[in-house]
Amino acid sequence: MVDEATLRRGLSGTLDRTELTGLGRLERGKVRDSYVGPNRRTIVVTDRLSAFDRVLTTLPFKGQVLNRAAAFWFEKTRDAVPNHVLDVPDPAAMVVTECRLIPVEMVVRAYLTGSTSTSIWVRYDHGDRMYCGHRLPDGLRKHQALERPLVTPTTKAGAGAHDQLASREELLALGACDARTFDEMSALALTLFRLGREHCAAQGLLLVDTKYEFGRTPEGQLVAIDEVHTPDSSRFWVAATYEQRLAEGRDPDALDKEYVRRWYTQQGFRGDGDPPAIPDEVRIEAARRYIEAFERITGAAFVPDLEDPAVRLPRNLARWM
């Protein structure tokens, strides 16, 4: 694990935004700065942390963790599900094939959990028994495993808008995609989730839920894009303590950004109004959990690159400019 002194040093040097030249048109998302050029996209993963559809803070080395984790999973799953990766020239950057985005997030859930207003647990706790087209039985408990993983899609909203829960039928009615594309994305998402659960189980982790995004290449092939099984896009719980903590009515040991979501929720913030200032100790603990998730999943030590990204990124991306 990265020591606390290095994490504290990283607090003052987080990568909040980039302004690179020669790579194409800048598109700034909640976490990623994308540079769109002819037939390719350069994705720089910043240290921004997004929750409740808001950018709330930054975490030390978060971008490097996410980019390296996504690269690990894209490589591990590419034989089963094709993806957009061309090159990973920097700890926080990836060069990919420019694809036509399918404006649907394919969320797969295996447990009744969550803290946001759209999460399956919060909706269930409020009395909803139909969730994204799936009928849920009465009598389930928070954090309980579902009978089977469920595909619970959302719309893919533009900048400043909120993603909306939807069933397959609702998405088709909205024109977000056609039936054949939805069914193909659903099958690919369940394949990725199965592979992720199997690998995580061998590493002592539960892959709880995650989201996938897909796009079509210029040749029309449907491929996985954005990220796969990172601590930003997924929930991971420690398997060894799950049953005991569930029996005690406690939250599972989590290695993802749910820790930060819970902190904000405890302060009374769920996305509306001004967020409370987050203490450095919470940012450090969140970064530690991201790094632990990466190390447990990949089996590799996370060694942060401490070089100034304003110097490192242009040098490492030079051949793509």
PDB file of C-alpha atoms in Angstrom, residues 22-25 27 35-43 83-87 94-100 216-220 223 225 320:
ATOM      1  CA  GLY A  22      -2.439  18.763 -30.472  1.00  0.00           C
ATOM      2  CA  LEU A  23      -4.731  15.892 -29.515  1.00  0.00           C
ATOM      3  CA  GLY A  24      -8.047  17.169 -30.821  1.00  0.00           C
ATOM      4  CA  ARG A  25     -11.218  18.784 -29.506  1.00  0.00           C
ATOM      5  CA  GLU A  27     -14.676  17.232 -24.173  1.00  0.00           C
ATOM      6  CA  TYR A  35      -9.480  14.844 -26.691  1.00  0.00           C
ATOM      7  CA  VAL A  36     -11.228  13.829 -29.891  1.00  0.00           C
ATOM      8  CA  GLY A  37      -9.169  13.548 -33.067  1.00  0.00           C
ATOM      9  CA  PRO A  38      -9.626  11.747 -36.387  1.00  0.00           C
ATOM     10  CA  ASN A  39     -10.851   8.211 -35.623  1.00  0.00           C
ATOM     11  CA  ARG A  40      -9.396   8.223 -32.128  1.00  0.00           C
ATOM     12  CA  ARG A  41      -9.935   9.662 -28.683  1.00  0.00           C
ATOM     13  CA  THR A  42      -7.350  10.353 -25.980  1.00  0.00           C
ATOM     14  CA  ILE A  43      -8.861   9.936 -22.525  1.00  0.00           C
ATOM     15  CA  ASN A  83     -13.253  -2.980 -26.485  1.00  0.00           C
ATOM     16  CA  HIS A  84     -11.942   0.339 -27.788  1.00  0.00           C
ATOM     17  CA  VAL A  85      -8.369   0.401 -26.365  1.00  0.00           C
ATOM     18  CA  LEU A  86      -5.479   1.203 -28.715  1.00  0.00           C
ATOM     19  CA  ASP A  87      -2.706   2.225 -26.302  1.00  0.00           C
ATOM     20  CA  MET A  94      -5.582   5.876 -22.640  1.00  0.00           C
ATOM     21  CA  VAL A  95      -5.828   6.209 -26.435  1.00  0.00           C
ATOM     22  CA  VAL A  96      -8.913   4.541 -27.887  1.00  0.00           C
ATOM     23  CA  THR A  97     -10.845   4.142 -31.098  1.00  0.00           C
ATOM     24  CA  GLU A  98     -13.407   6.910 -31.482  1.00  0.00           C
ATOM     25  CA  CYS A  99     -16.813   5.235 -31.275  1.00  0.00           C
ATOM     26  CA  ARG A 100     -20.414   6.308 -31.644  1.00  0.00           C
ATOM     27  CA  ARG A 216     -19.952   1.311 -32.212  1.00  0.00           C
ATOM     28  CA  THR A 217     -16.655   1.548 -34.058  1.00  0.00           C
ATOM     29  CA  PRO A 218     -16.530   3.183 -37.510  1.00  0.00           C
ATOM     30  CA  GLU A 219     -16.938  -0.362 -38.888  1.00  0.00           C
ATOM     31  CA  GLY A 220     -20.130  -0.856 -36.872  1.00  0.00           C
ATOM     32  CA  VAL A 223     -17.519  -2.627 -28.202  1.00  0.00           C
ATOM     33  CA  ILE A 225     -15.896   1.714 -23.889  1.00  0.00           C
ATOM     34  CA  TRP A 320      -0.376  10.687 -30.642  1.00  0.00           C
TER      35      TRP A 320
END
